[in-house]
mmCIF file of C-alpha atoms in Angstrom:
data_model
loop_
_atom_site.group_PDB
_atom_site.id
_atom_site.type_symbol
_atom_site.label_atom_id
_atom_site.label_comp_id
_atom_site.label_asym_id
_atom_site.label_seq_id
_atom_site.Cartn_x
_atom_site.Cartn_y
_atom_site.Cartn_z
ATOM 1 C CA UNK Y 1 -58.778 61.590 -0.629
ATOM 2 C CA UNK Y 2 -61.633 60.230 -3.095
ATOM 3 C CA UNK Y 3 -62.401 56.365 -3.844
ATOM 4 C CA UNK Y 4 -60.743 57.033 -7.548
ATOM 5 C CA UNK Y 5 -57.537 57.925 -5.901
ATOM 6 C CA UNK Y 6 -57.061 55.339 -2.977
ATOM 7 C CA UNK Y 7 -58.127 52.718 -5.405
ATOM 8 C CA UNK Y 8 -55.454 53.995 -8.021
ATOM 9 C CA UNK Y 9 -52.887 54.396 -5.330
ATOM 10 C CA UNK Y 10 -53.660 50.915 -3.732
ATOM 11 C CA UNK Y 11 -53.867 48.706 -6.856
ATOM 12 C CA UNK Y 12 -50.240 50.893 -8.384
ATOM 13 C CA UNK Y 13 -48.141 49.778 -4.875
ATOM 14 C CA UNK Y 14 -46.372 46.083 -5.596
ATOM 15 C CA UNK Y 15 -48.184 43.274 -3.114
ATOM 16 C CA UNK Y 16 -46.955 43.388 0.272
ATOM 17 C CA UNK Y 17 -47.670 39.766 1.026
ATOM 18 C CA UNK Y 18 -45.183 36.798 2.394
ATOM 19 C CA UNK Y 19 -45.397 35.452 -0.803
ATOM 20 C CA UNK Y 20 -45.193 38.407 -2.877
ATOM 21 C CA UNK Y 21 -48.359 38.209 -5.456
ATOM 22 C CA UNK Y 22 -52.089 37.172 -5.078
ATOM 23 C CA UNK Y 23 -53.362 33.614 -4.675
ATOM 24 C CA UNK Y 24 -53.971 31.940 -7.910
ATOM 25 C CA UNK Y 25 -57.718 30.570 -6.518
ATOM 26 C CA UNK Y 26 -58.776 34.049 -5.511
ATOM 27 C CA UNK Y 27 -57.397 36.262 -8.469
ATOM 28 C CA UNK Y 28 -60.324 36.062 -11.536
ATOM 29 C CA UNK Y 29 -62.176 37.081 -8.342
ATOM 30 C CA UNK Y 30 -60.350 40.085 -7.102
ATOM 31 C CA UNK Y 31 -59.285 41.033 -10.966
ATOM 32 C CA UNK Y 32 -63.283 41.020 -11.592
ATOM 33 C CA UNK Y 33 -63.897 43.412 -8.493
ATOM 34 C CA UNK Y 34 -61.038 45.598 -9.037
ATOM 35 C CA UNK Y 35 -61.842 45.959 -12.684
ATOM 36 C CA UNK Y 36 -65.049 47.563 -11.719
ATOM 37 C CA UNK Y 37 -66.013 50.823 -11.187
ATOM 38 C CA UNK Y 38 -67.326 51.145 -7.242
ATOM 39 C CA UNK Y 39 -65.190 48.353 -5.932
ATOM 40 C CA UNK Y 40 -61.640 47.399 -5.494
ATOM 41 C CA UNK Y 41 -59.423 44.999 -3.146
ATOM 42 C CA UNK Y 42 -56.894 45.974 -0.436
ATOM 43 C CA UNK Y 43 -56.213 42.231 0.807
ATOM 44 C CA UNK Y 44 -56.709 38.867 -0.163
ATOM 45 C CA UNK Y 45 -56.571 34.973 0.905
ATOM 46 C CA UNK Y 46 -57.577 32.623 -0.758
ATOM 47 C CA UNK Y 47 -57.741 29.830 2.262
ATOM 48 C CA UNK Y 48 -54.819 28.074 3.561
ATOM 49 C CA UNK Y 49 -53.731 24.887 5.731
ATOM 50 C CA UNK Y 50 -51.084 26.177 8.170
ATOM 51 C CA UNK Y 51 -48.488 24.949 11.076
ATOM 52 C CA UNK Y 52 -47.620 27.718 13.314
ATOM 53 C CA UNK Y 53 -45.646 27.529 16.607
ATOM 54 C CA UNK Y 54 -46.118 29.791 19.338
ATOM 55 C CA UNK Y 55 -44.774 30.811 22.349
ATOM 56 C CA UNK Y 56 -44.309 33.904 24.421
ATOM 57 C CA UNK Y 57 -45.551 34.818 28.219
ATOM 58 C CA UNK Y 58 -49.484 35.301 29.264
ATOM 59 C CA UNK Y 59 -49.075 39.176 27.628
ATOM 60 C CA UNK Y 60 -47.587 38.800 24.836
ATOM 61 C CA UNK Y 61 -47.727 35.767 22.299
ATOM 62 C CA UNK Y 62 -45.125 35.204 19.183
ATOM 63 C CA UNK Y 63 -46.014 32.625 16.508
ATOM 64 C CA UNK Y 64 -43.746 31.136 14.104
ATOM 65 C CA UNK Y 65 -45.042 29.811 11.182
ATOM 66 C CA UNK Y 66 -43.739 26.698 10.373
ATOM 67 C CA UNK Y 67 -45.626 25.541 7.313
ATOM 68 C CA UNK Y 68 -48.451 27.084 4.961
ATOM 69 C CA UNK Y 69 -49.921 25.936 2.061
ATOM 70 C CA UNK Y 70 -52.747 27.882 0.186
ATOM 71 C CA UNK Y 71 -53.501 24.099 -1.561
ATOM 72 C CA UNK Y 72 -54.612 20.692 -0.099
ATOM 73 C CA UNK Y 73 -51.800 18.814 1.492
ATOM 74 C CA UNK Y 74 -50.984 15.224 2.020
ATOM 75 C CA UNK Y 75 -50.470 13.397 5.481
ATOM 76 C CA UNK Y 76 -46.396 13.067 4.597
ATOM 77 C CA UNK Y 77 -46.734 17.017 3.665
ATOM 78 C CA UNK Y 78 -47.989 17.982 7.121
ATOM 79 C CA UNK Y 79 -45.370 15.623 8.822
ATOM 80 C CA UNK Y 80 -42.601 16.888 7.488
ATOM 81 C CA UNK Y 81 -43.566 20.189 8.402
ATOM 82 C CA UNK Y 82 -43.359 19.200 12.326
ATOM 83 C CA UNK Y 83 -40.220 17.758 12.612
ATOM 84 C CA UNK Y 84 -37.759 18.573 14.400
ATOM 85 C CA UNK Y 85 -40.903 19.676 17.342
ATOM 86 C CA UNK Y 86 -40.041 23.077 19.261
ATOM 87 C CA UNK Y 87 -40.176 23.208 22.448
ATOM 88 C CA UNK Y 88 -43.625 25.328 22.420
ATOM 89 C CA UNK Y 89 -47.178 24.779 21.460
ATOM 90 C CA UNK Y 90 -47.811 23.417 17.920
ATOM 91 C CA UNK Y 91 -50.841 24.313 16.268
ATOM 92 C CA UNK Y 92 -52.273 22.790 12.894
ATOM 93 C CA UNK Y 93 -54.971 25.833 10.814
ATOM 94 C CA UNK Y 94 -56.860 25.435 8.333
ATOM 95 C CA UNK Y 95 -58.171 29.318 7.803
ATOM 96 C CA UNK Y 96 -61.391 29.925 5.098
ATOM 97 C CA UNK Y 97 -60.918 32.718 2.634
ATOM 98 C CA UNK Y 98 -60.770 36.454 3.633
ATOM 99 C CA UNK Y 99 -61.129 39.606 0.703
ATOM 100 C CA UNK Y 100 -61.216 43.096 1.872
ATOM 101 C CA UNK Y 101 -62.732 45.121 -0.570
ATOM 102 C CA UNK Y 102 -63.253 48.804 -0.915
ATOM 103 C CA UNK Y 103 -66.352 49.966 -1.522
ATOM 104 C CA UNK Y 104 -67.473 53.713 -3.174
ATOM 105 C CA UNK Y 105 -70.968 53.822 -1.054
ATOM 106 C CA UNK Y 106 -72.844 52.187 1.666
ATOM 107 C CA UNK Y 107 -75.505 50.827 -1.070
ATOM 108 C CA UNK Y 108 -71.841 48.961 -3.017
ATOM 109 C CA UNK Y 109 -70.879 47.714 0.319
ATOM 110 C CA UNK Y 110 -74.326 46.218 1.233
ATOM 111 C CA UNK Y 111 -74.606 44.147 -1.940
ATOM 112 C CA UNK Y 112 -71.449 42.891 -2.172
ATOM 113 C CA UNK Y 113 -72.337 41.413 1.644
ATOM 114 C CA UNK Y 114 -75.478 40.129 0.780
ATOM 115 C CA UNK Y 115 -74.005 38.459 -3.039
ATOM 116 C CA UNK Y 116 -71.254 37.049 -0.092
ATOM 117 C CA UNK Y 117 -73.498 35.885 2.286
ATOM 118 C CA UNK Y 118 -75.818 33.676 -0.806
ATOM 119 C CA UNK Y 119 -73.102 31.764 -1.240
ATOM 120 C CA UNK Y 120 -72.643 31.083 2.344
ATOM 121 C CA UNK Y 121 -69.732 33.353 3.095
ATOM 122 C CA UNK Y 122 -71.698 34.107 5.824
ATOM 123 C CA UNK Y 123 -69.034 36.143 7.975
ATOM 124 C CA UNK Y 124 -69.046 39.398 5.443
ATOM 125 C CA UNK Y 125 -69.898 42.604 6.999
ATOM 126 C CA UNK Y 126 -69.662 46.045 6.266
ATOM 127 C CA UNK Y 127 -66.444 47.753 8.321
ATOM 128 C CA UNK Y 128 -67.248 51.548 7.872
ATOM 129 C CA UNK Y 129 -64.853 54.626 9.245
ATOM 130 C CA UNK Y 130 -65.054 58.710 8.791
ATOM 131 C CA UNK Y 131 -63.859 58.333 5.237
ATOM 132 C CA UNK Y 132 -63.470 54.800 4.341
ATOM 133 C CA UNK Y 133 -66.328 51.915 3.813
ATOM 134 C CA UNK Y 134 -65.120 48.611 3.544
ATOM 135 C CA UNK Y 135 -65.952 44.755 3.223
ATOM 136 C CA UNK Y 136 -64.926 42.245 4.956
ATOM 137 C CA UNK Y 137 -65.445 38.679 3.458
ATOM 138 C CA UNK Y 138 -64.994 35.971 5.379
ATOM 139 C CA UNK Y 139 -66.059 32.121 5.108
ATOM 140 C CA UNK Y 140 -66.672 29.913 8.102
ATOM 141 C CA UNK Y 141 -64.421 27.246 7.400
ATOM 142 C CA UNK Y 142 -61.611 26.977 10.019
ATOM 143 C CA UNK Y 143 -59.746 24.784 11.999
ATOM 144 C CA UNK Y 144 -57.369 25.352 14.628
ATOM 145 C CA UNK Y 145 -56.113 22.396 16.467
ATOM 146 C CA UNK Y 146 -53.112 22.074 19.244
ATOM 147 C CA UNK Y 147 -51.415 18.859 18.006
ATOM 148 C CA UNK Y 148 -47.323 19.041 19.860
ATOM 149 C CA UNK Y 149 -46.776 20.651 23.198
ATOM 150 C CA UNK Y 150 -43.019 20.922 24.674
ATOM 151 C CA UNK Y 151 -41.836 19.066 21.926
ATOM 152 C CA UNK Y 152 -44.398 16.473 21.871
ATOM 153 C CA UNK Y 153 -47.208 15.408 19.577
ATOM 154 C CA UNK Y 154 -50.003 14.926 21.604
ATOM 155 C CA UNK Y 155 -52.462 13.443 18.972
ATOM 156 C CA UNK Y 156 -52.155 9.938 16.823
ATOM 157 C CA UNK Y 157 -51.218 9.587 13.195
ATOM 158 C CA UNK Y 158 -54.585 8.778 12.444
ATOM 159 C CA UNK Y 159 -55.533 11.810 14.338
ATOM 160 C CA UNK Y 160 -53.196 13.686 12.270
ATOM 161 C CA UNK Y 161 -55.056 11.738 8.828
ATOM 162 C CA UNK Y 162 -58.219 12.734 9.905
ATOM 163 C CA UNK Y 163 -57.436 16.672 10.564
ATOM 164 C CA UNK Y 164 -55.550 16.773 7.146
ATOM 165 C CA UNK Y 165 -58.379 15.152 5.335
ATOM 166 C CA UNK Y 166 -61.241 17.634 7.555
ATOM 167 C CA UNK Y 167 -59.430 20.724 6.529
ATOM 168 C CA UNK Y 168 -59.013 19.932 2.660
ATOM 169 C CA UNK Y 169 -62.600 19.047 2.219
ATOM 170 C CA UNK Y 170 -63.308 22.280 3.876
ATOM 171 C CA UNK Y 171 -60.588 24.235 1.648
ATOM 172 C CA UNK Y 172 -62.407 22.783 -1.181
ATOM 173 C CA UNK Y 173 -65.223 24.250 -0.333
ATOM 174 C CA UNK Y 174 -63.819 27.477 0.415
ATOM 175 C CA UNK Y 175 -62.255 27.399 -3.331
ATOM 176 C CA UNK Y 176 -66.367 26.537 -4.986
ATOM 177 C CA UNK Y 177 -67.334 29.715 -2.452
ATOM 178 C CA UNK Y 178 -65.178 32.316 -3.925
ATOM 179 C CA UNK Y 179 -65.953 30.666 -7.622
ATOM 180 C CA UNK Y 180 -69.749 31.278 -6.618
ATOM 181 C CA UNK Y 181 -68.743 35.259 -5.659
ATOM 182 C CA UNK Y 182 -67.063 35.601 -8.976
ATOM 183 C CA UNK Y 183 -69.937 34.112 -10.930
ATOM 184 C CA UNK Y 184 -72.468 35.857 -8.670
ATOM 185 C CA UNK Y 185 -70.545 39.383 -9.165
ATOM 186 C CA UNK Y 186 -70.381 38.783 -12.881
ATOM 187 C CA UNK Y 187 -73.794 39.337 -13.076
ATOM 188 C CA UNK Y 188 -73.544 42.971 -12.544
ATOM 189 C CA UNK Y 189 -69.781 43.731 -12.545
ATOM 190 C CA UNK Y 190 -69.258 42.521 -15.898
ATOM 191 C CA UNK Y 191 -67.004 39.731 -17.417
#
């Protein structure tokens, strides 16, 4: 298969996500990259604040997600999410932005990493197989916090305040990163 094809194929099929269509915050970004000629996406997320629940043996773990929100959230937001508590371990995540891009040569792959990693997406890296290069960009942001164990919080409202005000000051930032990629890519990708 060439580049032309597997990026024709990939950006025909309907999005596969959970919620069905691209995150507003990272879409003049991805439509800029996939508009171009040696570049196109194959996943996005824009950042998100999540509540998962997981439980399972030592081997295997299964997580339910309980909330996610790709925007900041409010104290009463995140509470709401929790309640009723299972009966496993509760975590709160705040994940930074991730964009997999295809790229048509090693040369595309290792500027789009170093545009990434100027405006501190500092995680990027080229992910290269027999037939296939690809990008991986990936912000540092992140939290990931237990806060309820067998049904029971184990941190303080304020605690909870605190978290919830950490992780949308750091999906802010995520939001001005991918606004500095599309800016930065403009430059040479066009538009």
């Amino acid at each position: 298969m060439t580049f032309d094809h597997d990026k024709a194929m990939t950006l025909s099929r309907p999005d596969r996500s959970a919620i069905g269509s691209m995150d507003e915050a990272v879409k003049p970004l991805c439509d800029l990259i996939n508009g171009s000629d040696n570049y196109f996406t194959t996943s996005s997320c824009a950042g998100r604040i999540a509540v998962m629940s997981e439980s399972g043996d030592h081997n295997k773990q299964k997580a339910e997600w309980l909330f996610v929100s790709h925007h900041p959230i409010s104290i009463t937001t995140l509470k709401s999410s929790l309640f009723p508590l299972p009966h496993h371990e509760v975590w709160f995540r705040q994940e930074s932005m991730i964009l997999h891009v295809m790229c048509r040569t090693h040369e595309d792959a290792f500027t789009l990493v170093g545009e990434a990693r100027e405006v501190g997406l500092k995680r990027s890296g080229v992910i290269s197989s027999k037939n296939r290069i690809v990008v991986e960009v990936l912000g540092t942001e992140r939290l990931e916090l237990p806060i309820a164990v067998n049904g029971e919080l184990v941190v303080s409202d304020e605690y909870l305040e605190l978290i919830v005000d950490i992780a949308n000051k750091k999906l802010k930032r995520t939001r001005e990163k991918i606004k500095k990629l599309k800016n930065r890519l403009s430059t040479f990708l066009g538009p």
